[in-house]
Each structure stands twice: as structure tokens, then as C-alpha cells.
Coordinates of C-alpha atoms and ligand atoms in Angstrom, one line a residue:
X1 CA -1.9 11.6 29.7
X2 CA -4.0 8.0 29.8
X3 CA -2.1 5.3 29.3
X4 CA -5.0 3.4 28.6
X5 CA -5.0 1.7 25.1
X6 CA -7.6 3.4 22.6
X7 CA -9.1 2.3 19.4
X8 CA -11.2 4.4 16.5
X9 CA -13.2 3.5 13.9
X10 CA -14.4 6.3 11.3
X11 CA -18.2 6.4 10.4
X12 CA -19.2 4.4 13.0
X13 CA -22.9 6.0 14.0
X14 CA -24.6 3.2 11.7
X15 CA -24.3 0.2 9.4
X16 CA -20.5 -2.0 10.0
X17 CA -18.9 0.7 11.8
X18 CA -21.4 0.7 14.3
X19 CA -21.4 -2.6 14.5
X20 CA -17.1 -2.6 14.5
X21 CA -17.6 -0.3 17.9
X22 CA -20.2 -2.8 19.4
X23 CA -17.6 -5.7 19.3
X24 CA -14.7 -3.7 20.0
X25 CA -16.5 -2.6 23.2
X26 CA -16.9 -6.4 24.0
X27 CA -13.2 -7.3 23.2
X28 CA -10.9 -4.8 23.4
X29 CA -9.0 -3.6 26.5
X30 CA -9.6 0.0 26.4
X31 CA -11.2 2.9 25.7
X32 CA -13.3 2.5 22.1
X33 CA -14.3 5.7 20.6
X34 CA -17.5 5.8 17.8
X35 CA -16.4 8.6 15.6
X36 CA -19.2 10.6 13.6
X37 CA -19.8 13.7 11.2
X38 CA -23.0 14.5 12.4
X39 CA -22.6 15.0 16.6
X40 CA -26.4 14.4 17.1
X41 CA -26.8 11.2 15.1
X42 CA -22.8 10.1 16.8
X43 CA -24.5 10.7 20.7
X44 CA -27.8 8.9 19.2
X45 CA -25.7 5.7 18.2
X46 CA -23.4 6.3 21.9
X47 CA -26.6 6.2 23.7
X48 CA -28.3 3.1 22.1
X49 CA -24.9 1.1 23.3
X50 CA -24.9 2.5 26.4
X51 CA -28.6 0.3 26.7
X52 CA -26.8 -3.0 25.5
X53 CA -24.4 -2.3 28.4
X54 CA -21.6 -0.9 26.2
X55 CA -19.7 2.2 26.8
X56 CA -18.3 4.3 24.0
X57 CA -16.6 7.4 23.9
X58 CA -17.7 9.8 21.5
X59 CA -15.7 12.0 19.0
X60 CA -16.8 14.1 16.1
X61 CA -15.0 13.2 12.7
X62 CA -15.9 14.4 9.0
X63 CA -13.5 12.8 7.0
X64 CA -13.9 15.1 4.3
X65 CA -13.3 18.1 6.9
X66 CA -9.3 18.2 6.9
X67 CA -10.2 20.2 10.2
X68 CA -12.2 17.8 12.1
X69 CA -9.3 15.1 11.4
X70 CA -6.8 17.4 12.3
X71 CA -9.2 18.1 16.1
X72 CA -9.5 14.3 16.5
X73 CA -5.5 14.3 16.0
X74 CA -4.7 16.5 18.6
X75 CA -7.3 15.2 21.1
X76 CA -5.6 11.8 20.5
X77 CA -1.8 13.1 20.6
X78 CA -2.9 15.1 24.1
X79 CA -5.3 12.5 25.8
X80 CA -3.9 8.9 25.1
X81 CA 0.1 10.6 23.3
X82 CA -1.2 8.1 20.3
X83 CA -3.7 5.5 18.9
X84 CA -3.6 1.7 19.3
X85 CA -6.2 0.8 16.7
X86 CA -7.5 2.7 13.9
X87 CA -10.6 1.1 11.7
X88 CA -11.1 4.0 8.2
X89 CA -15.1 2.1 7.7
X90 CA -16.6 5.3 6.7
X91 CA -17.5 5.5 3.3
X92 CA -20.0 6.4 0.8
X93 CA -22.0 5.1 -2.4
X94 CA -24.4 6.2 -4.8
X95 CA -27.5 4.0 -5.2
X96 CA -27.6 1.8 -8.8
X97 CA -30.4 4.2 -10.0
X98 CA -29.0 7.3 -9.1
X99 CA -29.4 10.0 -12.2
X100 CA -26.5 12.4 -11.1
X101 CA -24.0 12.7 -13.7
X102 CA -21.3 10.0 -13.6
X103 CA -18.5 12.7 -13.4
X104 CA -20.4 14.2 -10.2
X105 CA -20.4 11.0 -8.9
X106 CA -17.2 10.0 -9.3
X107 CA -15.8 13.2 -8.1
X108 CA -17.9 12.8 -4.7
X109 CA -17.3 8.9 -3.9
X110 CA -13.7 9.7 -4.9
X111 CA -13.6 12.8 -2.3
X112 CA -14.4 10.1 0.8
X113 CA -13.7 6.9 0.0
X114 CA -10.2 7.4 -1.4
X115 CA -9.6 11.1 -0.5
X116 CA -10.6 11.2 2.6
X117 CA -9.9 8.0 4.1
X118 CA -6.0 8.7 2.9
X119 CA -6.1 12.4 5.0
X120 CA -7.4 10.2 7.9
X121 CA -4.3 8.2 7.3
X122 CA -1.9 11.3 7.0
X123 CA -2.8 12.4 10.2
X124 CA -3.2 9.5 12.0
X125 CA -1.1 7.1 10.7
X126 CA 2.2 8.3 12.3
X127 CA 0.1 8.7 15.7
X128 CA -0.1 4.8 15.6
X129 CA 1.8 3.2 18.8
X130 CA 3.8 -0.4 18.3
X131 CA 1.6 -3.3 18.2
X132 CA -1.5 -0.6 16.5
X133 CA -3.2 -2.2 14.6
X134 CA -5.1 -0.1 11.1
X135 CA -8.0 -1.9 9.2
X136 CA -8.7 0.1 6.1
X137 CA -12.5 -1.1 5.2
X138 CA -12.3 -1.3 1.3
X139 CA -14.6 -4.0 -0.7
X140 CA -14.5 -6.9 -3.2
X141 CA -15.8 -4.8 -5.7
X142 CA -12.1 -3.2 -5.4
X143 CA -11.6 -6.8 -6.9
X144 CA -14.0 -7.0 -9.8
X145 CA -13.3 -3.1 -10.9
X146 CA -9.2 -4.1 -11.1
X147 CA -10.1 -6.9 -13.4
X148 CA -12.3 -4.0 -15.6
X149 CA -9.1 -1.6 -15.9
X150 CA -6.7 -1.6 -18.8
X151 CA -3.9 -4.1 -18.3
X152 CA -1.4 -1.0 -18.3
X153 CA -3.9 0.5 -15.0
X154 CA -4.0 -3.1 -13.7
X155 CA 0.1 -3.3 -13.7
X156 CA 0.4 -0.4 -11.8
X157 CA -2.2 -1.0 -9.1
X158 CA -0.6 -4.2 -9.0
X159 CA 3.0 -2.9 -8.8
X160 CA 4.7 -3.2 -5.5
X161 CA 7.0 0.4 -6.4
X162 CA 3.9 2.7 -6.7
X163 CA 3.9 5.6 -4.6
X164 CA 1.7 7.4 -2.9
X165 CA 1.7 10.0 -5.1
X166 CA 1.2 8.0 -7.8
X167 CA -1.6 6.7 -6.8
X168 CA -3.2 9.9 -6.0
X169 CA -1.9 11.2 -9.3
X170 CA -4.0 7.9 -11.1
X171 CA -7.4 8.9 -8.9
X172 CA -7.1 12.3 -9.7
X173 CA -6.5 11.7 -13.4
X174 CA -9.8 8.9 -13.1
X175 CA -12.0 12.1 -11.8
X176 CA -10.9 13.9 -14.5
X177 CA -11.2 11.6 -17.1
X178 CA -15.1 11.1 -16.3
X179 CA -15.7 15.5 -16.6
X180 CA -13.7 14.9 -19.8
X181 CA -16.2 11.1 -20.2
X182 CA -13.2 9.7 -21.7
X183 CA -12.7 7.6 -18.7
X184 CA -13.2 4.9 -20.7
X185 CA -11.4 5.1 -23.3
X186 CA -8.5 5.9 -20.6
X187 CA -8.6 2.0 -19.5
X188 CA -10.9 2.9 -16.5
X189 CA -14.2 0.5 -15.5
X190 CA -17.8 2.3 -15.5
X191 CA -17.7 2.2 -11.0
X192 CA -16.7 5.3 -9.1
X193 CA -17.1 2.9 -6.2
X194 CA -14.7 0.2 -7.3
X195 CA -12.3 2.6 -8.2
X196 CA -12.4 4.5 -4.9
X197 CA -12.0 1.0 -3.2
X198 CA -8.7 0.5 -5.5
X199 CA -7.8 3.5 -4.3
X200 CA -8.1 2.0 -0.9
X201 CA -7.0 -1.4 -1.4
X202 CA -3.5 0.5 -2.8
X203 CA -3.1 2.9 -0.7
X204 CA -3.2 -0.1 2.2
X205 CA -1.1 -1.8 0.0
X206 CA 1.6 1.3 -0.1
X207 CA 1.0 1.9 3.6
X208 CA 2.0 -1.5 4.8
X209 CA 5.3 -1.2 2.8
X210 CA 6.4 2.2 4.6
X211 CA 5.7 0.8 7.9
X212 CA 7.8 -1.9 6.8
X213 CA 10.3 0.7 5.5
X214 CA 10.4 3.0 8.4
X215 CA 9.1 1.6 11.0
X216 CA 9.7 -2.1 11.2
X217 CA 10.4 -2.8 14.6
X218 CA 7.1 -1.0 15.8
X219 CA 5.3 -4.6 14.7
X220 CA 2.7 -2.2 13.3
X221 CA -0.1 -4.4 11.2
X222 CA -2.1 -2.7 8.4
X223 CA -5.0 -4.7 5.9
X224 CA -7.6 -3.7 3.6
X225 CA -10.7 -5.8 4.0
X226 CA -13.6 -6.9 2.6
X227 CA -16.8 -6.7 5.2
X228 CA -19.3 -8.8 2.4
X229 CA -22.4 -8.1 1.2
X230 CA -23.6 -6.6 4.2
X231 CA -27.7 -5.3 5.4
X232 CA -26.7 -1.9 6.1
X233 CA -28.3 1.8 4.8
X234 CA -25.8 1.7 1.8
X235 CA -26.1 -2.3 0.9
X236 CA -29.8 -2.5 1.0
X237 CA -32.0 -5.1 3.3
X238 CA -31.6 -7.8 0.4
X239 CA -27.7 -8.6 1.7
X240 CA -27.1 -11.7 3.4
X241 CA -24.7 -10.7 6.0
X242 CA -25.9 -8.9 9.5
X243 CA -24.1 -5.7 10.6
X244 CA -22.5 -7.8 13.4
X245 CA -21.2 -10.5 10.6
X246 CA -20.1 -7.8 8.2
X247 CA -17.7 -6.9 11.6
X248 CA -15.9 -10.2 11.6
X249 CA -13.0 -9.7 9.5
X250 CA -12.7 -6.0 10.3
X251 CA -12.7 -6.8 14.2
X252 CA -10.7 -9.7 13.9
X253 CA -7.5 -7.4 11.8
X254 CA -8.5 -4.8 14.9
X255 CA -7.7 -7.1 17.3
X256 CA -4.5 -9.4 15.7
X257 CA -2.7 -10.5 19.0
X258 CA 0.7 -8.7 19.8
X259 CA 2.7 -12.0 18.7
X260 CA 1.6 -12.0 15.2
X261 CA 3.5 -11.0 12.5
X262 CA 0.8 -11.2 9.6
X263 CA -1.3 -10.8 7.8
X264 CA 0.3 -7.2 6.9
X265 CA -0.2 -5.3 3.6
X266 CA -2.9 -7.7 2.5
X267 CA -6.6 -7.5 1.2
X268 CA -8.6 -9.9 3.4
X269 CA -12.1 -10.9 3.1
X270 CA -13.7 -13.9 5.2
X271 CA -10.9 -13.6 7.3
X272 CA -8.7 -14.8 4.6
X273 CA -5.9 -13.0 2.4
X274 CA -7.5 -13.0 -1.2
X275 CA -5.1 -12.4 -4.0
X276 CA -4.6 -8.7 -5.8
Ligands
LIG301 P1 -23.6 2.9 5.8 O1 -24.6 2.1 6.6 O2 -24.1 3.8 4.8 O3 -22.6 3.7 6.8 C1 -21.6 4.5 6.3 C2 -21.1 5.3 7.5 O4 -20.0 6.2 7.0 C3 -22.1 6.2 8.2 O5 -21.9 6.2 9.5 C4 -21.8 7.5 7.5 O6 -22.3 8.6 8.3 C5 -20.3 7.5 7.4 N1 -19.8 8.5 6.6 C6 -20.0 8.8 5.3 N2 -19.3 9.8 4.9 C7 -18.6 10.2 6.0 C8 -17.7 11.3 6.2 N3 -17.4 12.2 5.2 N4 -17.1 11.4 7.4 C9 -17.4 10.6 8.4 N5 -18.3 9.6 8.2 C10 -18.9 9.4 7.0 O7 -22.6 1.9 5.0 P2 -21.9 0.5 5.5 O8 -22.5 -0.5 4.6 O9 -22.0 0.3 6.9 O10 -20.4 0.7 5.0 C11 -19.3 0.8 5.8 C12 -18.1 0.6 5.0 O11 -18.1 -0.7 4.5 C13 -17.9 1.5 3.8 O12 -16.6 1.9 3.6 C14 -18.4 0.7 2.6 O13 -17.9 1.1 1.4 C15 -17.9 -0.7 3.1 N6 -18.5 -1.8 2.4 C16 -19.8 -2.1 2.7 C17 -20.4 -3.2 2.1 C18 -21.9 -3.6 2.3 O14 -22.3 -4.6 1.7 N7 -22.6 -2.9 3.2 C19 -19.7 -4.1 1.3 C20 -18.3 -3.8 1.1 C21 -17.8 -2.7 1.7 P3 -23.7 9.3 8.1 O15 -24.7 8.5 8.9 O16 -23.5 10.7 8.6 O17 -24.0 9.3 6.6

């Protein structure tokens, strides 16, 4: 077993991610692994860093394949008995104009962004060593779609007793709701996006406190972050952040030195803790 420190990041063959593996290759002290669904388009991205100088291990990961999380798992339990730092960036978003039914969308950007990125966590999560560090890439439009919810939603995405269940109960209900289109009229906002980045900003939220529950004295730090407005596939070319600004803050949670003891449970954007 290698007992060299490693560090993943999820969708990671293009846009932030991409960008996430270029800097971690730079600054972290270990092996950095670019994690893709598609192999081919995962080698592609391995290859164009191996140009720059940088070397990246590659490793196939669907997030939305409870399979392929469970392979990367193993791989990571057998090679390295663990993971230092974990980055969940993958994600997905329909465009403004697209004409697929609201409930389809929903049930799709709900099915990676929330669902997925929380089996990621399931298997992962406990695979973290002391000192890991886990950046859960969510967005400000988590933010601006809390402020749209019914003050009863807002209290309990706010709350600091909901579960994890809970919450998985609520975005199940929200997918629901839409087939049903009485989202909202059931205090929901008109975003599947923003409410899959609740989901994420929560479920960082909820993480943070187990840690803190059960593992305490691993010094384990976990955020939710904001990247910005950022020129990548999903954001369009009109953004005003590069894919190697959009990085910062998630880089700089990657990479919180082994003394500190914050920030931890927090939504940061800019580098700073923004409030929920
Ligand atoms: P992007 O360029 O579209 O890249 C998204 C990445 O996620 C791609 O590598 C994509 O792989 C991967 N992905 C999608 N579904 C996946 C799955 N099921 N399993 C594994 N990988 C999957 O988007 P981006 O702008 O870099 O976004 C990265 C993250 O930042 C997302 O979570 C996004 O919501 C968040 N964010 C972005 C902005 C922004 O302005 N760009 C702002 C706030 C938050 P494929 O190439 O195979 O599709």
C-alpha cells in the first residue's frame, strides 16, 4: 500500500475541475488523480497536462453509476488504505432555453448534482484520513434559490438538526412535486439547479456536523463553495472568471494547512464564509 498522500476531484476532464487538478498538480504533495465518466475524454484531458508538465493519474468515475463509485472506492481503500482530499465538482445544468419538461429536468439535475454527489460522499467520506480535506463544489445560486423557498423550506434548510434523511426526503419530495407541477405551490423556487445546489450546500452542512460528532479528533475539514461565474462549457464564454480563477476557492479549502481548525461546515465563496 502507498503511503503517498492522494487527492480526487470528480468531473475533472473539463471546465473547474480540470482546472482544480491543474493547480492541485502544482501544489499538492502527492499523487492527484483527474476522475472522469467518459475514459477517452478523462485520458484526453490527462494527456493535455502531461504537455504543461503536469502528471495526473487517471480514474474512471460516473457519479451517477453507484458501480463506478464503489470501483474508485476500492482502488482507493487497496492502493493508498484511504483518501487525503476529495473535491465533488462534477455537476450538471440545463441551458436557460432548454424545452424539456421542467419535471424532466429536475428529476435529471437532481439525480447528479444532489444525488450523486451525496453516493460519492457515502462511499468516500468514511475513506477520508485525518487532516483530509472534502470541498463540495455547490454555487451561489444555492443562495438566491434559498431566499425563493417558503419560509417553512427555508427554516429547515437552515436548521442545524436536519438529517440526512431529511434532506433527501425534501429533494425527493421537490422531484415529485414538479411531475405533480405543484412544486410551487409546495413553497419550492422555479430552479432545479438551485435546488440541487441546496441540496449540496445542506448536505455539506450535515456532513461537517457528523464529522464533528464522530470523528472530531481526525481534524477532518469539509465546505461547500462557490467557484463564481465561471467561462466553462456549462457557464457560457460571457462569465468573467477563467477556469483557473473559478479554482481559487475550491483549491484553497483542498489545500487548508494541517494547523487550521476552520473554516468547517461553511459555504465559502471568494475565499470567504458567506452567510446561510
Ligand atoms: P462543465 O464545464 O460543464 O464541467 C462539468 C464536469 O462534470 C464535466 O467534466 C462533466 O463530464 C462532469 N460530469 C457531469 N456529470 C457527471 C457524472 N455523472 N459523473 C462524472 N462527471 C460528470 O461545468 P463547470 O462550469 O466546470 O462546473 C463544475 C462545477 O462547478 C459544477 O458542479 C457546477 O455546478 C459548479 N458551478 C459552476 C459555475 C460556473 O459559472 N461555471 C458556477 C457555480 C457553480 P462530461 O465532460 O463527461 O460531461
Amino acid at each position: 500500500m502507498s503511503s503517498v498522500p492522494v487527492a480526487v476531484v470528480t468531473g475533472s476532464n473539463k471546465g473547474i475541475g480540470f482546472a482544480i487538478v491543474q493547480a492541485l498538480c502544482k501544489q499538492f504533495q502527492g499523487d492527484v488523480y483527474l476522475t472522469a465518466r467518459d475514459p477517452g475524454r478523462g485520458q484526453e484531458a490527462v494527456a493535455k497536462l502531461q504537455q504543461e508538465g503536469l502528471h495526473a493519474f487517471f480514474h474512471q468515475l460516473d457519479i451517477d453509476d453507484l458501480q463506478s463509485i464503489r470501483a474508485l472506492r476500492d482502488f482507493l481503500k487497496e492502493k493508498y488504505g484511504g483518501v487525503n482530499v476529495l473535491v465533488n465538482n462534477a455537476g450538471i445544468a440545463f441551458k436557460v432555453h432548454d424545452t424539456t419538461p421542467f419535471a424532466v429536468q429536475a428529476e435529471v439535475t437532481l439525480k447528479t448534482n444532489f444525488f450523486g454527489t451525496r453516493n460519492v460522499c457515502t462511499e468516500l467520506l468514511p475513506l477520508v484520513k485525518p487532516y483530509g480535506r472534502v470541498v463540495n463544489v455547490s454555487s451561489m445560486v444555492s443562495n438566491m434559490a434559498l431566499k425563493g423557498c417558503s419560509q417553512e423550506l427555508q427554516q429547515k434548510f437552515r436548521s442545524d438538526t436536519i438529517t440526512e434523511d431529511e434532506l433527501v426526503e425534501l429533494m425527493t419530495k421537490f422531484v415529485e412535486d414538479t411531475k405533480k407541477s405543484v412544486h410551487e405551490k409546495e413553497g419550492w423556487p422555479n430552479t432545479a439547479y438551485g435546488v440541487s445546489k441546496i441540496g449540496v450546500t445542506v448536505l455539506s452542512r450535515i456532513q461537517a456536523r457528523m464529522l464533528n460528532e464522530k470523528r472530531k479528533g481526525d481534524h477532518i475539514l469539509l465546505n461547500a463553495c462557490c467557484p463564481g461565474w465561471v467561462r466553462t462549457d456549462m457557464a457560457g464564454p460571457k462569465a468573467p472568471k477563467s477556469p483557473e480563477e473559478g479554482a481559487e476557492t475550491p483549491v484553497y479549502l483542498a489545500l487548508l494547512p494541517s494547523d487550521a481548525d476552520g473554516p468547517h461546515g461553511q459555504f465559502v465563496s471568494n475565499k470567504t464564509v458567506q452567510t446561510w
